[in-house]
């Protein structure tokens, strides 16, 4: 039930983030695909992650990706089982409360951003950055002032390393489970055969000795 709720929240979150990207694209210096633009959008998402969870996206992945935990510590993933593509996404590790907080931040910011965009003709990416910081302070949420203590590359390397260990353990557990099931089936078959043998005529009678 909790997992279903998290997936439901994330589904609505995807639509909200699309709206935010559309708002940011109104900046006069926003050019889709340029490195500066990609860095800008990643930074804005990081600020929202930090406000919701107290960590940047990279820090969340580095601290919560753990091969020893069930589902590697993820609270949400795309398919029926955890795959490598799932373990490098920070939002997949957030608890339901953190996701709810993140969505509330995004929705509240989006409302104000749309209103601000309607009132101003010339907005640059740095204006959006300053506006988000101001918004977070006004709502008494922590404001990220730097890039964080973990780089994106470090987080990716850690997550991939943990996934390899997790996948090996999962495969071994599956093999052990299959072997246990095989042995249980053999025992069950043996019991069934023994029961059927006892039902045969004369199966339970001992033969007498022949007289010399």
mmCIF file of C-alpha atoms in Angstrom:
data_model
loop_
_atom_site.group_PDB
_atom_site.id
_atom_site.type_symbol
_atom_site.label_atom_id
_atom_site.label_comp_id
_atom_site.label_asym_id
_atom_site.label_seq_id
_atom_site.Cartn_x
_atom_site.Cartn_y
_atom_site.Cartn_z
ATOM 1 C CA UNK A 1 0.000 0.000 0.000
ATOM 2 C CA UNK A 2 2.821 2.402 0.902
ATOM 3 C CA UNK A 3 4.688 1.594 -2.316
ATOM 4 C CA UNK A 4 1.528 2.178 -4.335
ATOM 5 C CA UNK A 5 1.071 5.546 -2.624
ATOM 6 C CA UNK A 6 4.653 6.565 -3.386
ATOM 7 C CA UNK A 7 4.249 5.594 -7.035
ATOM 8 C CA UNK A 8 1.032 7.584 -7.215
ATOM 9 C CA UNK A 9 2.782 10.650 -5.789
ATOM 10 C CA UNK A 10 5.667 10.258 -8.217
ATOM 11 C CA UNK A 11 3.313 9.995 -11.183
ATOM 12 C CA UNK A 12 1.805 13.384 -10.342
ATOM 13 C CA UNK A 13 5.282 14.720 -9.587
ATOM 14 C CA UNK A 14 6.451 13.957 -13.128
ATOM 15 C CA UNK A 15 3.707 16.173 -14.535
ATOM 16 C CA UNK A 16 4.541 18.967 -12.101
ATOM 17 C CA UNK A 17 8.233 18.881 -13.025
ATOM 18 C CA UNK A 18 7.273 19.159 -16.676
ATOM 19 C CA UNK A 19 5.315 22.314 -15.862
ATOM 20 C CA UNK A 20 8.296 23.719 -13.959
ATOM 21 C CA UNK A 21 10.593 23.054 -16.905
ATOM 22 C CA UNK A 22 8.123 24.899 -19.128
ATOM 23 C CA UNK A 23 8.119 27.867 -16.723
ATOM 24 C CA UNK A 24 11.925 27.953 -16.571
ATOM 25 C CA UNK A 25 12.081 27.830 -20.360
ATOM 26 C CA UNK A 26 10.528 31.308 -20.378
ATOM 27 C CA UNK A 27 13.880 32.709 -19.222
ATOM 28 C CA UNK A 28 15.390 34.766 -22.025
ATOM 29 C CA UNK A 29 18.772 32.987 -21.727
ATOM 30 C CA UNK A 30 17.294 29.474 -21.468
ATOM 31 C CA UNK A 31 18.364 27.316 -24.426
ATOM 32 C CA UNK A 32 17.228 23.680 -24.347
ATOM 33 C CA UNK A 33 20.132 21.235 -24.612
ATOM 34 C CA UNK A 34 22.921 23.649 -23.741
ATOM 35 C CA UNK A 35 25.209 22.605 -20.883
ATOM 36 C CA UNK A 36 24.538 25.822 -18.974
ATOM 37 C CA UNK A 37 20.811 25.151 -19.149
ATOM 38 C CA UNK A 38 21.213 21.541 -18.003
ATOM 39 C CA UNK A 39 23.373 22.658 -15.070
ATOM 40 C CA UNK A 40 20.770 25.286 -14.181
ATOM 41 C CA UNK A 41 17.867 22.827 -14.130
ATOM 42 C CA UNK A 42 19.894 20.257 -12.153
ATOM 43 C CA UNK A 43 20.797 22.954 -9.626
ATOM 44 C CA UNK A 44 17.158 23.991 -9.222
ATOM 45 C CA UNK A 45 16.137 20.365 -8.656
ATOM 46 C CA UNK A 46 18.996 19.977 -6.168
ATOM 47 C CA UNK A 47 17.778 22.983 -4.197
ATOM 48 C CA UNK A 48 14.323 21.418 -3.989
ATOM 49 C CA UNK A 49 15.754 18.039 -2.954
ATOM 50 C CA UNK A 50 17.813 19.726 -0.252
ATOM 51 C CA UNK A 51 14.806 21.632 1.047
ATOM 52 C CA UNK A 52 12.766 18.407 1.259
ATOM 53 C CA UNK A 53 15.370 15.905 2.495
ATOM 54 C CA UNK A 54 18.327 17.953 3.736
ATOM 55 C CA UNK A 55 20.567 16.460 1.047
ATOM 56 C CA UNK A 56 21.393 17.049 -2.589
ATOM 57 C CA UNK A 57 20.445 14.416 -5.160
ATOM 58 C CA UNK A 58 24.004 13.044 -5.198
ATOM 59 C CA UNK A 59 24.139 12.918 -1.391
ATOM 60 C CA UNK A 60 20.833 11.041 -1.246
ATOM 61 C CA UNK A 61 22.099 8.381 -3.661
ATOM 62 C CA UNK A 62 25.482 8.104 -1.894
ATOM 63 C CA UNK A 63 23.982 7.745 1.579
ATOM 64 C CA UNK A 64 20.979 5.557 0.846
ATOM 65 C CA UNK A 65 22.059 3.172 -1.914
ATOM 66 C CA UNK A 66 22.916 0.043 0.071
ATOM 67 C CA UNK A 67 23.358 -3.429 -1.393
ATOM 68 C CA UNK A 68 22.585 -4.993 2.011
ATOM 69 C CA UNK A 69 19.082 -3.536 2.209
ATOM 70 C CA UNK A 70 15.893 -4.880 0.683
ATOM 71 C CA UNK A 71 15.507 -3.476 -2.846
ATOM 72 C CA UNK A 72 18.827 -1.702 -2.271
ATOM 73 C CA UNK A 73 17.105 0.901 -0.113
ATOM 74 C CA UNK A 74 14.820 2.136 -2.887
ATOM 75 C CA UNK A 75 11.239 3.102 -2.080
ATOM 76 C CA UNK A 76 10.142 3.223 -5.726
ATOM 77 C CA UNK A 77 11.290 1.857 -9.080
ATOM 78 C CA UNK A 78 9.982 1.665 -12.626
ATOM 79 C CA UNK A 79 9.218 -2.032 -13.167
ATOM 80 C CA UNK A 80 8.457 -5.148 -11.149
ATOM 81 C CA UNK A 81 12.029 -5.438 -9.845
ATOM 82 C CA UNK A 82 14.918 -3.067 -9.176
ATOM 83 C CA UNK A 83 17.127 -2.527 -12.230
ATOM 84 C CA UNK A 84 20.379 -0.647 -12.676
ATOM 85 C CA UNK A 85 18.654 2.342 -14.245
ATOM 86 C CA UNK A 86 16.596 2.824 -11.063
ATOM 87 C CA UNK A 87 19.435 3.090 -8.559
ATOM 88 C CA UNK A 88 20.959 6.364 -9.784
ATOM 89 C CA UNK A 89 17.762 8.434 -9.395
ATOM 90 C CA UNK A 90 17.639 10.275 -6.068
ATOM 91 C CA UNK A 91 13.842 10.501 -5.879
ATOM 92 C CA UNK A 92 13.664 6.692 -5.885
ATOM 93 C CA UNK A 93 15.185 6.694 -2.376
ATOM 94 C CA UNK A 94 12.882 9.272 -0.797
ATOM 95 C CA UNK A 95 10.429 8.278 1.912
ATOM 96 C CA UNK A 96 6.740 9.030 1.419
ATOM 97 C CA UNK A 97 6.921 12.075 3.721
ATOM 98 C CA UNK A 98 9.925 13.465 1.840
ATOM 99 C CA UNK A 99 8.234 12.973 -1.526
ATOM 100 C CA UNK A 100 5.124 14.677 -0.206
ATOM 101 C CA UNK A 101 7.227 17.612 1.054
ATOM 102 C CA UNK A 102 9.048 17.830 -2.270
ATOM 103 C CA UNK A 103 5.769 17.888 -4.175
ATOM 104 C CA UNK A 104 4.362 20.581 -1.905
ATOM 105 C CA UNK A 105 7.464 22.707 -2.482
ATOM 106 C CA UNK A 106 7.221 22.216 -6.233
ATOM 107 C CA UNK A 107 3.489 22.993 -6.391
ATOM 108 C CA UNK A 108 3.728 26.100 -4.179
ATOM 109 C CA UNK A 109 6.754 27.369 -6.075
ATOM 110 C CA UNK A 110 5.054 26.680 -9.394
ATOM 111 C CA UNK A 111 2.030 28.787 -8.437
ATOM 112 C CA UNK A 112 4.225 31.747 -7.537
ATOM 113 C CA UNK A 113 6.512 31.236 -10.527
ATOM 114 C CA UNK A 114 3.581 31.307 -12.962
ATOM 115 C CA UNK A 115 2.299 34.507 -11.375
ATOM 116 C CA UNK A 116 5.773 36.055 -11.517
ATOM 117 C CA UNK A 117 6.231 35.032 -15.150
ATOM 118 C CA UNK A 118 2.975 36.758 -16.093
ATOM 119 C CA UNK A 119 4.132 40.030 -14.529
ATOM 120 C CA UNK A 120 7.638 40.192 -16.010
ATOM 121 C CA UNK A 121 8.734 40.080 -19.624
ATOM 122 C CA UNK A 122 12.486 39.728 -19.087
ATOM 123 C CA UNK A 123 13.466 36.903 -16.699
ATOM 124 C CA UNK A 124 16.871 35.228 -16.775
ATOM 125 C CA UNK A 125 17.933 31.914 -15.251
ATOM 126 C CA UNK A 126 19.750 33.676 -12.409
ATOM 127 C CA UNK A 127 16.467 35.440 -11.575
ATOM 128 C CA UNK A 128 14.750 32.072 -11.163
ATOM 129 C CA UNK A 129 17.596 30.890 -8.909
ATOM 130 C CA UNK A 130 17.287 33.949 -6.676
ATOM 131 C CA UNK A 131 13.501 33.634 -6.644
ATOM 132 C CA UNK A 132 13.648 29.975 -5.541
ATOM 133 C CA UNK A 133 16.087 30.812 -2.722
ATOM 134 C CA UNK A 134 13.803 33.624 -1.576
ATOM 135 C CA UNK A 135 10.770 31.353 -1.726
ATOM 136 C CA UNK A 136 12.482 28.650 0.371
ATOM 137 C CA UNK A 137 13.553 31.168 3.014
ATOM 138 C CA UNK A 138 10.035 32.566 3.234
ATOM 139 C CA UNK A 139 8.665 29.070 3.813
ATOM 140 C CA UNK A 140 11.396 28.444 6.440
ATOM 141 C CA UNK A 141 13.017 25.624 4.490
ATOM 142 C CA UNK A 142 16.783 25.016 4.229
ATOM 143 C CA UNK A 143 18.482 26.694 1.275
ATOM 144 C CA UNK A 144 21.325 24.940 -0.532
ATOM 145 C CA UNK A 145 24.230 27.354 -0.804
ATOM 146 C CA UNK A 146 26.764 25.174 -2.633
ATOM 147 C CA UNK A 147 26.997 22.081 -4.814
ATOM 148 C CA UNK A 148 26.966 19.697 -1.847
ATOM 149 C CA UNK A 149 29.598 17.319 -0.491
ATOM 150 C CA UNK A 150 29.149 14.538 -3.062
ATOM 151 C CA UNK A 151 29.630 14.942 -6.809
ATOM 152 C CA UNK A 152 27.289 13.471 -9.392
ATOM 153 C CA UNK A 153 30.061 11.185 -10.639
ATOM 154 C CA UNK A 154 30.799 9.884 -7.123
ATOM 155 C CA UNK A 155 27.125 9.122 -6.567
ATOM 156 C CA UNK A 156 26.851 7.253 -9.890
ATOM 157 C CA UNK A 157 29.963 5.191 -9.173
ATOM 158 C CA UNK A 158 28.722 4.282 -5.691
ATOM 159 C CA UNK A 159 25.222 3.360 -6.877
ATOM 160 C CA UNK A 160 26.547 1.162 -9.686
ATOM 161 C CA UNK A 161 28.983 -0.564 -7.316
ATOM 162 C CA UNK A 162 26.204 -1.228 -4.818
ATOM 163 C CA UNK A 163 23.905 -2.494 -7.558
ATOM 164 C CA UNK A 164 26.475 -5.036 -8.753
ATOM 165 C CA UNK A 165 26.766 -6.414 -5.202
ATOM 166 C CA UNK A 166 22.977 -6.321 -4.792
ATOM 167 C CA UNK A 167 22.401 -8.144 -8.104
ATOM 168 C CA UNK A 168 24.925 -10.853 -7.141
ATOM 169 C CA UNK A 169 23.193 -11.379 -3.781
ATOM 170 C CA UNK A 170 19.755 -11.430 -5.415
ATOM 171 C CA UNK A 171 20.924 -13.998 -7.966
ATOM 172 C CA UNK A 172 22.429 -16.193 -5.227
ATOM 173 C CA UNK A 173 19.226 -15.974 -3.176
ATOM 174 C CA UNK A 174 17.185 -16.929 -6.242
ATOM 175 C CA UNK A 175 19.434 -19.937 -6.889
ATOM 176 C CA UNK A 176 19.221 -20.996 -3.234
ATOM 177 C CA UNK A 177 15.446 -20.634 -3.277
ATOM 178 C CA UNK A 178 15.228 -22.667 -6.487
ATOM 179 C CA UNK A 179 17.436 -25.405 -5.019
ATOM 180 C CA UNK A 180 15.378 -25.514 -1.812
ATOM 181 C CA UNK A 181 12.180 -25.743 -3.851
ATOM 182 C CA UNK A 182 13.693 -28.563 -5.931
ATOM 183 C CA UNK A 183 14.593 -30.563 -2.812
ATOM 184 C CA UNK A 184 11.130 -29.974 -1.333
ATOM 185 C CA UNK A 185 9.539 -31.208 -4.560
ATOM 186 C CA UNK A 186 11.742 -34.323 -4.493
ATOM 187 C CA UNK A 187 10.718 -35.107 -0.913
ATOM 188 C CA UNK A 188 7.061 -34.554 -1.759
ATOM 189 C CA UNK A 189 7.357 -36.847 -4.795
ATOM 190 C CA UNK A 190 9.065 -39.528 -2.692
ATOM 191 C CA UNK A 191 6.284 -39.387 -0.097
ATOM 192 C CA UNK A 192 3.645 -39.619 -2.811
ATOM 193 C CA UNK A 193 5.343 -42.644 -4.381
ATOM 194 C CA UNK A 194 5.648 -44.333 -0.983
ATOM 195 C CA UNK A 195 1.973 -43.714 -0.259
ATOM 196 C CA UNK A 196 0.975 -45.137 -3.647
ATOM 197 C CA UNK A 197 3.215 -48.190 -3.117
ATOM 198 C CA UNK A 198 1.532 -48.961 0.201
ATOM 199 C CA UNK A 199 -1.843 -48.993 -1.531
ATOM 200 C CA UNK A 200 -0.788 -51.867 -3.812
ATOM 201 C CA UNK A 201 -2.191 -55.375 -2.969
ATOM 202 C CA UNK A 202 0.088 -57.238 -0.573
ATOM 203 C CA UNK A 203 2.448 -54.322 -0.265
ATOM 204 C CA UNK A 204 2.335 -54.396 3.528
ATOM 205 C CA UNK A 205 2.464 -58.246 3.986
ATOM 206 C CA UNK A 206 5.660 -60.135 4.746
ATOM 207 C CA UNK A 207 6.420 -63.248 2.782
ATOM 208 C CA UNK A 208 6.715 -66.482 4.770
ATOM 209 C CA UNK A 209 9.860 -68.653 4.687
ATOM 210 C CA UNK A 210 9.837 -71.674 2.428
ATOM 211 C CA UNK A 211 9.990 -75.092 4.188
ATOM 212 C CA UNK A 212 13.014 -77.209 3.359
#
